[in-house]
PDB file of C-alpha atoms and ligand atoms in Angstrom:
ATOM      1  CA  MET J   1     134.017 106.308  88.573  1.00  0.00           C
ATOM      2  CA  ASN J   2     135.339 105.656  85.140  1.00  0.00           C
ATOM      3  CA  ARG J   3     138.347 103.569  86.482  1.00  0.00           C
ATOM      4  CA  ARG J   4     135.602 100.811  87.591  1.00  0.00           C
ATOM      5  CA  ARG J   5     134.750  98.376  85.078  1.00  0.00           C
ATOM      6  CA  ARG J   6     131.163  98.259  84.065  1.00  0.00           C
ATOM      7  CA  ILE J   7     129.897  94.860  84.081  1.00  0.00           C
ATOM      8  CA  TYR J   8     126.234  95.414  82.847  1.00  0.00           C
ATOM      9  CA  GLU J   9     123.837  98.276  82.228  1.00  0.00           C
ATOM     10  CA  GLY J  10     120.190  97.873  82.490  1.00  0.00           C
ATOM     11  CA  LYS J  11     117.151 100.341  82.013  1.00  0.00           C
ATOM     12  CA  ALA J  12     117.276 101.673  85.830  1.00  0.00           C
ATOM     13  CA  LYS J  13     120.678 100.326  87.044  1.00  0.00           C
ATOM     14  CA  ILE J  14     124.200  99.756  86.335  1.00  0.00           C
ATOM     15  CA  LEU J  15     126.522  96.983  87.613  1.00  0.00           C
ATOM     16  CA  TYR J  16     130.082  97.794  88.290  1.00  0.00           C
ATOM     17  CA  GLU J  17     133.087  95.509  89.397  1.00  0.00           C
ATOM     18  CA  GLY J  18     133.079  95.380  93.239  1.00  0.00           C
ATOM     19  CA  PRO J  19     136.154  95.828  95.627  1.00  0.00           C
ATOM     20  CA  GLU J  20     136.578  92.249  96.165  1.00  0.00           C
ATOM     21  CA  PRO J  21     136.017  89.155  94.125  1.00  0.00           C
ATOM     22  CA  GLY J  22     132.560  87.750  94.487  1.00  0.00           C
ATOM     23  CA  THR J  23     130.997  91.500  95.053  1.00  0.00           C
ATOM     24  CA  LEU J  24     129.492  93.980  92.482  1.00  0.00           C
ATOM     25  CA  ILE J  25     128.368  97.651  92.966  1.00  0.00           C
ATOM     26  CA  GLN J  26     124.540  98.234  92.153  1.00  0.00           C
ATOM     27  CA  HIS J  27     124.189 101.821  90.957  1.00  0.00           C
ATOM     28  CA  PHE J  28     120.512 103.274  90.673  1.00  0.00           C
ATOM     29  CA  LYS J  29     119.956 105.587  87.814  1.00  0.00           C
ATOM     30  CA  ASP J  30     117.311 108.326  87.491  1.00  0.00           C
ATOM     31  CA  ASP J  31     116.140 106.772  84.317  1.00  0.00           C
ATOM     32  CA  ALA J  32     112.498 105.438  84.002  1.00  0.00           C
ATOM     33  CA  THR J  33     111.140 103.250  81.290  1.00  0.00           C
ATOM     34  CA  ALA J  34     107.879 101.507  80.784  1.00  0.00           C
ATOM     35  CA  PHE J  35     106.004  99.190  78.218  1.00  0.00           C
ATOM     36  CA  ASN J  36     109.440  97.448  77.347  1.00  0.00           C
ATOM     37  CA  ALA J  37     111.407 100.851  77.019  1.00  0.00           C
ATOM     38  CA  GLN J  38     109.137 102.368  74.733  1.00  0.00           C
ATOM     39  CA  LYS J  39     108.449 105.100  77.036  1.00  0.00           C
ATOM     40  CA  LYS J  40     111.430 106.861  78.429  1.00  0.00           C
ATOM     41  CA  ASP J  41     112.437 109.682  80.914  1.00  0.00           C
ATOM     42  CA  VAL J  42     114.968 110.858  83.426  1.00  0.00           C
ATOM     43  CA  ILE J  43     113.113 111.541  86.686  1.00  0.00           C
ATOM     44  CA  GLU J  44     115.595 113.408  88.985  1.00  0.00           C
ATOM     45  CA  GLY J  45     115.914 111.871  92.411  1.00  0.00           C
ATOM     46  CA  LYS J  46     114.436 108.474  91.513  1.00  0.00           C
ATOM     47  CA  GLY J  47     117.562 106.590  91.863  1.00  0.00           C
ATOM     48  CA  VAL J  48     118.521 108.060  95.213  1.00  0.00           C
ATOM     49  CA  LEU J  49     115.103 107.035  96.537  1.00  0.00           C
ATOM     50  CA  ASN J  50     115.148 103.644  95.128  1.00  0.00           C
ATOM     51  CA  ASN J  51     118.573 103.059  96.588  1.00  0.00           C
ATOM     52  CA  ARG J  52     117.343 103.958 100.022  1.00  0.00           C
ATOM     53  CA  ILE J  53     113.878 102.208  99.891  1.00  0.00           C
ATOM     54  CA  SER J  54     115.566  98.959  98.480  1.00  0.00           C
ATOM     55  CA  GLU J  55     118.403  99.054 101.171  1.00  0.00           C
ATOM     56  CA  HIS J  56     115.732  99.255 103.910  1.00  0.00           C
ATOM     57  CA  ILE J  57     113.723  96.260 102.644  1.00  0.00           C
ATOM     58  CA  PHE J  58     116.565  94.021 101.778  1.00  0.00           C
ATOM     59  CA  THR J  59     118.284  94.745 105.294  1.00  0.00           C
ATOM     60  CA  ASN J  60     115.005  93.870 106.929  1.00  0.00           C
ATOM     61  CA  LEU J  61     114.789  90.627 104.614  1.00  0.00           C
ATOM     62  CA  ASN J  62     118.180  89.720 105.572  1.00  0.00           C
ATOM     63  CA  ALA J  63     117.409  90.144 109.310  1.00  0.00           C
ATOM     64  CA  ILE J  64     114.476  87.861 109.108  1.00  0.00           C
ATOM     65  CA  GLY J  65     116.671  85.286 107.466  1.00  0.00           C
ATOM     66  CA  VAL J  66     115.460  85.667 103.749  1.00  0.00           C
ATOM     67  CA  PRO J  67     118.806  85.289 101.880  1.00  0.00           C
ATOM     68  CA  THR J  68     119.612  88.166  99.625  1.00  0.00           C
ATOM     69  CA  HIS J  69     122.469  89.586  97.574  1.00  0.00           C
ATOM     70  CA  PHE J  70     122.567  92.794  99.672  1.00  0.00           C
ATOM     71  CA  ILE J  71     125.377  93.541 101.572  1.00  0.00           C
ATOM     72  CA  ARG J  72     125.229  97.245 102.463  1.00  0.00           C
ATOM     73  CA  ARG J  73     124.650 100.723 100.803  1.00  0.00           C
ATOM     74  CA  LEU J  74     127.899 102.733  99.990  1.00  0.00           C
ATOM     75  CA  ASN J  75     126.472 106.121  98.937  1.00  0.00           C
ATOM     76  CA  MET J  76     123.525 107.889  97.887  1.00  0.00           C
ATOM     77  CA  ARG J  77     123.076 105.775  94.543  1.00  0.00           C
ATOM     78  CA  GLU J  78     125.140 102.688  95.196  1.00  0.00           C
ATOM     79  CA  GLN J  79     125.136  99.329  97.173  1.00  0.00           C
ATOM     80  CA  LEU J  80     127.420  96.748  97.559  1.00  0.00           C
ATOM     81  CA  ILE J  81     126.150  93.406  96.582  1.00  0.00           C
ATOM     82  CA  ARG J  82     127.003  89.617  96.228  1.00  0.00           C
ATOM     83  CA  GLU J  83     127.627  88.388  92.630  1.00  0.00           C
ATOM     84  CA  VAL J  84     125.108  86.078  91.521  1.00  0.00           C
ATOM     85  CA  GLU J  85     123.960  84.243  88.424  1.00  0.00           C
ATOM     86  CA  ILE J  86     120.598  85.806  87.810  1.00  0.00           C
ATOM     87  CA  VAL J  87     117.751  83.255  86.930  1.00  0.00           C
ATOM     88  CA  PRO J  88     116.188  84.478  83.821  1.00  0.00           C
ATOM     89  CA  LEU J  89     112.727  84.737  85.479  1.00  0.00           C
ATOM     90  CA  GLU J  90     110.623  87.798  86.575  1.00  0.00           C
ATOM     91  CA  VAL J  91     108.654  86.479  89.606  1.00  0.00           C
ATOM     92  CA  ILE J  92     105.434  88.534  89.977  1.00  0.00           C
ATOM     93  CA  VAL J  93     103.359  87.976  93.358  1.00  0.00           C
ATOM     94  CA  ARG J  94      99.820  89.403  93.155  1.00  0.00           C
ATOM     95  CA  ASN J  95      97.422  90.089  96.051  1.00  0.00           C
ATOM     96  CA  VAL J  96      95.035  92.327  94.300  1.00  0.00           C
ATOM     97  CA  ALA J  97      94.129  92.587  90.596  1.00  0.00           C
ATOM     98  CA  ALA J  98      95.941  95.329  88.564  1.00  0.00           C
ATOM     99  CA  GLY J  99      97.656  95.861  85.415  1.00  0.00           C
ATOM    100  CA  SER J 100      98.411  92.844  82.914  1.00  0.00           C
ATOM    101  CA  LEU J 101      96.298  90.538  85.318  1.00  0.00           C
ATOM    102  CA  SER J 102      93.128  92.762  85.218  1.00  0.00           C
ATOM    103  CA  LYS J 103      93.663  92.996  81.178  1.00  0.00           C
ATOM    104  CA  ARG J 104      94.294  89.159  80.671  1.00  0.00           C
ATOM    105  CA  LEU J 105      91.519  87.962  82.905  1.00  0.00           C
ATOM    106  CA  GLY J 106      89.037  90.913  82.516  1.00  0.00           C
ATOM    107  CA  LEU J 107      89.248  91.558  86.385  1.00  0.00           C
ATOM    108  CA  GLU J 108      88.391  95.156  87.823  1.00  0.00           C
ATOM    109  CA  GLU J 109      91.521  96.902  89.116  1.00  0.00           C
ATOM    110  CA  GLY J 110      91.513  96.721  92.903  1.00  0.00           C
ATOM    111  CA  THR J 111      89.571  93.358  93.146  1.00  0.00           C
ATOM    112  CA  GLN J 112      91.106  91.378  96.088  1.00  0.00           C
ATOM    113  CA  LEU J 113      92.330  88.020  94.744  1.00  0.00           C
ATOM    114  CA  PRO J 114      91.012  84.851  96.589  1.00  0.00           C
ATOM    115  CA  ARG J 115      94.929  84.117  97.381  1.00  0.00           C
ATOM    116  CA  SER J 116      98.193  85.298  96.519  1.00  0.00           C
ATOM    117  CA  ILE J 117      99.105  84.396  93.072  1.00  0.00           C
ATOM    118  CA  ILE J 118     102.776  83.926  91.927  1.00  0.00           C
ATOM    119  CA  GLU J 119     103.319  84.186  88.074  1.00  0.00           C
ATOM    120  CA  PHE J 120     106.602  83.879  86.099  1.00  0.00           C
ATOM    121  CA  CYS J 121     107.677  85.691  82.942  1.00  0.00           C
ATOM    122  CA  TYR J 122     110.769  84.785  80.945  1.00  0.00           C
ATOM    123  CA  LYS J 123     113.216  87.736  81.239  1.00  0.00           C
ATOM    124  CA  ASN J 124     113.819  88.619  77.435  1.00  0.00           C
ATOM    125  CA  ASP J 125     113.261  92.135  76.439  1.00  0.00           C
ATOM    126  CA  GLU J 126     112.943  91.038  72.646  1.00  0.00           C
ATOM    127  CA  LEU J 127     110.035  89.003  73.412  1.00  0.00           C
ATOM    128  CA  GLY J 128     108.503  91.405  75.952  1.00  0.00           C
ATOM    129  CA  ASP J 129     109.088  89.297  79.069  1.00  0.00           C
ATOM    130  CA  PRO J 130     106.287  86.616  78.136  1.00  0.00           C
ATOM    131  CA  LEU J 131     104.412  84.815  80.923  1.00  0.00           C
ATOM    132  CA  VAL J 132     105.515  81.154  81.052  1.00  0.00           C
ATOM    133  CA  ALA J 133     104.435  78.257  83.169  1.00  0.00           C
ATOM    134  CA  GLU J 134     106.657  75.843  85.255  1.00  0.00           C
ATOM    135  CA  GLU J 135     106.763  73.620  82.206  1.00  0.00           C
ATOM    136  CA  HIS J 136     108.576  75.869  80.188  1.00  0.00           C
ATOM    137  CA  ILE J 137     110.954  76.939  82.954  1.00  0.00           C
ATOM    138  CA  THR J 138     112.092  73.191  83.567  1.00  0.00           C
ATOM    139  CA  ALA J 139     111.779  72.185  79.865  1.00  0.00           C
ATOM    140  CA  PHE J 140     114.251  74.797  78.682  1.00  0.00           C
ATOM    141  CA  GLY J 141     116.339  74.559  81.766  1.00  0.00           C
ATOM    142  CA  TRP J 142     115.903  78.061  83.238  1.00  0.00           C
ATOM    143  CA  ALA J 143     115.637  76.780  86.567  1.00  0.00           C
ATOM    144  CA  ALA J 144     115.537  73.161  88.244  1.00  0.00           C
ATOM    145  CA  PRO J 145     112.278  71.932  90.003  1.00  0.00           C
ATOM    146  CA  GLN J 146     114.136  72.239  93.300  1.00  0.00           C
ATOM    147  CA  GLU J 147     115.151  75.838  92.520  1.00  0.00           C
ATOM    148  CA  ILE J 148     111.351  76.724  91.305  1.00  0.00           C
ATOM    149  CA  ASP J 149     110.359  75.305  94.926  1.00  0.00           C
ATOM    150  CA  ASP J 150     112.777  77.447  96.572  1.00  0.00           C
ATOM    151  CA  ILE J 151     112.055  80.559  94.731  1.00  0.00           C
ATOM    152  CA  MET J 152     108.107  80.068  95.388  1.00  0.00           C
ATOM    153  CA  SER J 153     108.755  79.712  99.023  1.00  0.00           C
ATOM    154  CA  LEU J 154     111.067  82.842  99.247  1.00  0.00           C
ATOM    155  CA  ALA J 155     108.449  84.746  97.173  1.00  0.00           C
ATOM    156  CA  ILE J 156     105.822  83.994  99.568  1.00  0.00           C
ATOM    157  CA  ARG J 157     107.886  84.920 102.572  1.00  0.00           C
ATOM    158  CA  VAL J 158     108.868  88.302 100.919  1.00  0.00           C
ATOM    159  CA  ASN J 159     105.006  88.859 100.350  1.00  0.00           C
ATOM    160  CA  ASP J 160     104.247  88.080 103.833  1.00  0.00           C
ATOM    161  CA  PHE J 161     106.880  90.439 105.112  1.00  0.00           C
ATOM    162  CA  LEU J 162     106.119  93.333 102.622  1.00  0.00           C
ATOM    163  CA  THR J 163     102.336  93.037 103.089  1.00  0.00           C
ATOM    164  CA  GLY J 164     102.770  93.749 106.925  1.00  0.00           C
ATOM    165  CA  LEU J 165     105.513  96.446 106.571  1.00  0.00           C
ATOM    166  CA  PHE J 166     103.349  98.541 103.984  1.00  0.00           C
ATOM    167  CA  LEU J 167     100.186  97.831 106.030  1.00  0.00           C
ATOM    168  CA  GLY J 168     101.906  99.228 108.910  1.00  0.00           C
ATOM    169  CA  CYS J 169     102.238 102.592 107.314  1.00  0.00           C
ATOM    170  CA  GLY J 170      98.933 102.854 105.306  1.00  0.00           C
ATOM    171  CA  ILE J 171      99.823 101.332 102.139  1.00  0.00           C
ATOM    172  CA  ARG J 172      98.362  98.297 100.265  1.00  0.00           C
ATOM    173  CA  LEU J 173     100.871  96.215  98.453  1.00  0.00           C
ATOM    174  CA  VAL J 174      98.783  95.109  95.428  1.00  0.00           C
ATOM    175  CA  ASP J 175     101.681  93.371  93.450  1.00  0.00           C
ATOM    176  CA  PHE J 176     105.381  93.421  92.987  1.00  0.00           C
ATOM    177  CA  LYS J 177     108.210  91.861  90.974  1.00  0.00           C
ATOM    178  CA  ILE J 178     111.424  90.013  92.082  1.00  0.00           C
ATOM    179  CA  GLU J 179     114.375  88.334  90.760  1.00  0.00           C
ATOM    180  CA  PHE J 180     116.452  85.631  92.056  1.00  0.00           C
ATOM    181  CA  GLY J 181     120.240  84.547  91.534  1.00  0.00           C
ATOM    182  CA  ARG J 182     122.510  81.613  92.344  1.00  0.00           C
ATOM    183  CA  LEU J 183     124.818  82.471  94.875  1.00  0.00           C
ATOM    184  CA  TYR J 184     128.084  80.188  94.550  1.00  0.00           C
ATOM    185  CA  GLU J 185     129.855  79.663  97.875  1.00  0.00           C
ATOM    186  CA  ASN J 186     132.581  77.131  98.339  1.00  0.00           C
ATOM    187  CA  ASP J 187     131.147  73.980  96.634  1.00  0.00           C
ATOM    188  CA  MET J 188     127.339  75.032  97.297  1.00  0.00           C
ATOM    189  CA  VAL J 189     124.913  76.914  95.349  1.00  0.00           C
ATOM    190  CA  ARG J 190     121.717  78.406  96.680  1.00  0.00           C
ATOM    191  CA  ILE J 191     119.036  80.774  95.719  1.00  0.00           C
ATOM    192  CA  VAL J 192     118.929  84.238  96.912  1.00  0.00           C
ATOM    193  CA  LEU J 193     116.972  87.256  96.397  1.00  0.00           C
ATOM    194  CA  ALA J 194     118.558  89.756  93.959  1.00  0.00           C
ATOM    195  CA  ASP J 195     117.964  92.857  92.115  1.00  0.00           C
ATOM    196  CA  GLU J 196     115.859  95.580  93.920  1.00  0.00           C
ATOM    197  CA  ILE J 197     112.380  96.065  95.615  1.00  0.00           C
ATOM    198  CA  SER J 198     111.207  99.715  95.347  1.00  0.00           C
ATOM    199  CA  PRO J 199     108.313 101.572  94.023  1.00  0.00           C
ATOM    200  CA  ASP J 200     109.654 100.810  90.529  1.00  0.00           C
ATOM    201  CA  SER J 201     108.929  97.309  90.950  1.00  0.00           C
ATOM    202  CA  CYS J 202     105.870  97.287  93.287  1.00  0.00           C
ATOM    203  CA  ARG J 203     102.209  98.478  93.054  1.00  0.00           C
ATOM    204  CA  LEU J 204     101.762 100.384  96.195  1.00  0.00           C
ATOM    205  CA  TRP J 205      98.420 102.142  96.975  1.00  0.00           C
ATOM    206  CA  ASP J 206      97.337 104.322  99.813  1.00  0.00           C
ATOM    207  CA  ILE J 207      94.959 102.488 102.032  1.00  0.00           C
ATOM    208  CA  GLY J 208      92.562 105.600 102.528  1.00  0.00           C
ATOM    209  CA  SER J 209      92.472 106.970  99.242  1.00  0.00           C
ATOM    210  CA  ASP J 210      93.759 104.389  96.581  1.00  0.00           C
ATOM    211  CA  GLU J 211      96.241 106.883  95.683  1.00  0.00           C
ATOM    212  CA  LYS J 212      99.099 105.379  93.434  1.00  0.00           C
ATOM    213  CA  LEU J 213     102.380 105.615  95.324  1.00  0.00           C
ATOM    214  CA  ASP J 214     104.452 103.677  92.608  1.00  0.00           C
ATOM    215  CA  LYS J 215     105.646 103.548  88.900  1.00  0.00           C
ATOM    216  CA  ASP J 216     102.183 103.710  87.531  1.00  0.00           C
ATOM    217  CA  ARG J 217     102.274 107.319  87.916  1.00  0.00           C
ATOM    218  CA  PHE J 218     104.917 107.418  85.285  1.00  0.00           C
ATOM    219  CA  ARG J 219     103.330 104.605  83.183  1.00  0.00           C
ATOM    220  CA  ARG J 220      99.801 106.572  83.163  1.00  0.00           C
ATOM    221  CA  ASP J 221     101.397 110.080  83.017  1.00  0.00           C
ATOM    222  CA  MET J 222     100.036 111.159  86.265  1.00  0.00           C
ATOM    223  CA  GLY J 223     103.136 113.171  87.487  1.00  0.00           C
ATOM    224  CA  GLY J 224     104.333 113.344  90.828  1.00  0.00           C
ATOM    225  CA  LEU J 225     106.605 110.276  91.009  1.00  0.00           C
ATOM    226  CA  VAL J 226     109.298 111.653  93.010  1.00  0.00           C
ATOM    227  CA  GLU J 227     106.863 113.013  95.629  1.00  0.00           C
ATOM    228  CA  ALA J 228     105.103 109.732  95.842  1.00  0.00           C
ATOM    229  CA  TYR J 229     108.412 107.785  96.241  1.00  0.00           C
ATOM    230  CA  THR J 230     109.350 110.264  98.925  1.00  0.00           C
ATOM    231  CA  GLU J 231     106.067 109.653 100.579  1.00  0.00           C
ATOM    232  CA  VAL J 232     106.784 105.847 100.677  1.00  0.00           C
ATOM    233  CA  ALA J 233     110.264 106.475 102.096  1.00  0.00           C
ATOM    234  CA  ARG J 234     108.756 109.006 104.826  1.00  0.00           C
ATOM    235  CA  ARG J 235     106.316 106.413 105.848  1.00  0.00           C
ATOM    236  CA  LEU J 236     108.772 103.712 106.187  1.00  0.00           C
ATOM    237  CA  GLY J 237     110.906 105.970 108.333  1.00  0.00           C
ATOM    238  CA  ILE J 238     113.692 105.979 106.101  1.00  0.00           C
ATOM    239  CA  VAL J 239     113.689 109.906 105.848  1.00  0.00           C
ATOM    240  CA  SER J 240     112.369 112.055 108.571  1.00  0.00           C
ATOM    241  CA  GLU J 241     109.234 114.299 107.982  1.00  0.00           C
ATOM    242  CA  ASN J 242     111.297 117.556 106.954  1.00  0.00           C
ATOM    243  CA  GLU J 243     114.485 115.933 105.721  1.00  0.00           C
ATOM    244  CA  PRO J 244     114.983 116.838 102.010  1.00  0.00           C
ATOM    245  CA  ILE J 245     116.250 114.196  99.942  1.00  0.00           C
ATOM    246  CA  ALA J 246     119.458 115.462  98.188  1.00  0.00           C
ATOM    247  CA  THR J 247     119.358 114.274  94.642  1.00  0.00           C
ATOM    248  CA  ARG J 248     122.526 115.874  93.402  1.00  0.00           C
ATOM    249  CA  GLY J 249     126.066 115.560  94.427  1.00  0.00           C
ATOM    250  CA  PRO J 250     127.452 118.111  96.869  1.00  0.00           C
ATOM    251  CA  VAL J 251     127.518 121.526  95.726  1.00  0.00           C
ATOM    252  CA  LEU J 252     130.786 123.486  95.869  1.00  0.00           C
ATOM    253  CA  VAL J 253     130.328 126.606  98.026  1.00  0.00           C
ATOM    254  CA  LYS J 254     133.138 129.314  97.286  1.00  0.00           C
TER     255      LYS J 254
HETATM  256  N1  LIG C   1     106.792  94.731  87.035  1.00  0.00           N
HETATM  257  C1  LIG C   1     108.215  95.148  86.900  1.00  0.00           C
HETATM  258  N2  LIG C   1     108.916  95.123  85.808  1.00  0.00           N
HETATM  259  C2  LIG C   1     108.510  94.416  84.787  1.00  0.00           C
HETATM  260  C3  LIG C   1     107.154  93.968  84.692  1.00  0.00           C
HETATM  261  C4  LIG C   1     106.475  94.193  85.885  1.00  0.00           C
HETATM  262  O1  LIG C   1     108.674  95.620  88.166  1.00  0.00           O
HETATM  263  O2  LIG C   1     109.080  94.346  83.772  1.00  0.00           O
HETATM  264  C5  LIG C   1     106.230  94.957  88.262  1.00  0.00           C
HETATM  265  C6  LIG C   1     105.057  95.969  88.150  1.00  0.00           C
HETATM  266  O3  LIG C   1     105.617  97.152  88.598  1.00  0.00           O
HETATM  267  C7  LIG C   1     103.889  95.433  88.939  1.00  0.00           C
HETATM  268  C8  LIG C   1     104.007  93.901  89.008  1.00  0.00           C
HETATM  269  O4  LIG C   1     105.335  93.912  88.439  1.00  0.00           O
HETATM  270  O5  LIG C   1     104.155  95.847  90.369  1.00  0.00           O
HETATM  271  C9  LIG C   1     103.184  93.195  87.818  1.00  0.00           C
HETATM  272  O6  LIG C   1     103.169  93.832  86.685  1.00  0.00           O
HETATM  273  P1  LIG C   1     102.160  93.517  85.430  1.00  0.00           P
HETATM  274  O7  LIG C   1     102.505  92.226  85.101  1.00  0.00           O
HETATM  275  O8  LIG C   1     100.774  94.070  85.974  1.00  0.00           O
HETATM  276  O9  LIG C   1     102.730  94.252  84.378  1.00  0.00           O
HETATM  277  P2  LIG C   1     102.275  95.768  83.804  1.00  0.00           P
HETATM  278  O10 LIG C   1     101.119  96.339  83.844  1.00  0.00           O
HETATM  279  O11 LIG C   1     103.373  96.674  84.668  1.00  0.00           O
HETATM  280  O12 LIG C   1     102.843  95.708  82.466  1.00  0.00           O
END
């Protein structure tokens, strides 16, 4: 592992140089952070689950023609991806009021929104990822108007797909965050979905009980995070009912 060149280390993932030019390896760590990294912990097994859940979602998005950076999963914690230039925006799609939207507009958590809402935050940890308008994005050159259009139509397709996927297994997709990148191929540049989609970046509520099956369990000190992520993986059919998700590497048996 040490022989590979580390390109970037974020809060929950590491990017390594890939086996071929134009590829990278995305490694999922067990680190959990919230509130702009003021709250931190290591939750054993989280990275393995997010790798599998994100693989499942990105594979299906590729299959329905949503362009993504995902190529294939390599092992328990890693996936092979295409190298892209990340657009410095967090794109948040909301179906139900929760989190910062509830606070900002005084909406009770759980209120169905009149329609899906897309928000943009400028990706900048020092500033705490502030909410920005399209005006800021184009004025400061973070993305061109055509790129914003592409991002919005892809975000809506991802939302429609994920809403149905989760509804089919008894989960309400409250909101989620996605990121996009510019993929340079020959003389062309196009916007593709990047990063990850996992219970770290979505709010997922059980339809019957409203039980939270996402990172809010960590943010709100509720415990049971790995159990909740495992439940999401089971419902998506990624792991079978009794299959334990191995969280460590192989154990040497003498
Ligand atoms: N989110 C994320 N990373 C961030 C901020 C938000 O993945 O840095 C996700 C979060 O998990 C939720 C959605 O984006 O599914 C909306 O988050 P919100 O703006 O309500 O912020 P929060 O309440 O998490 O601070």
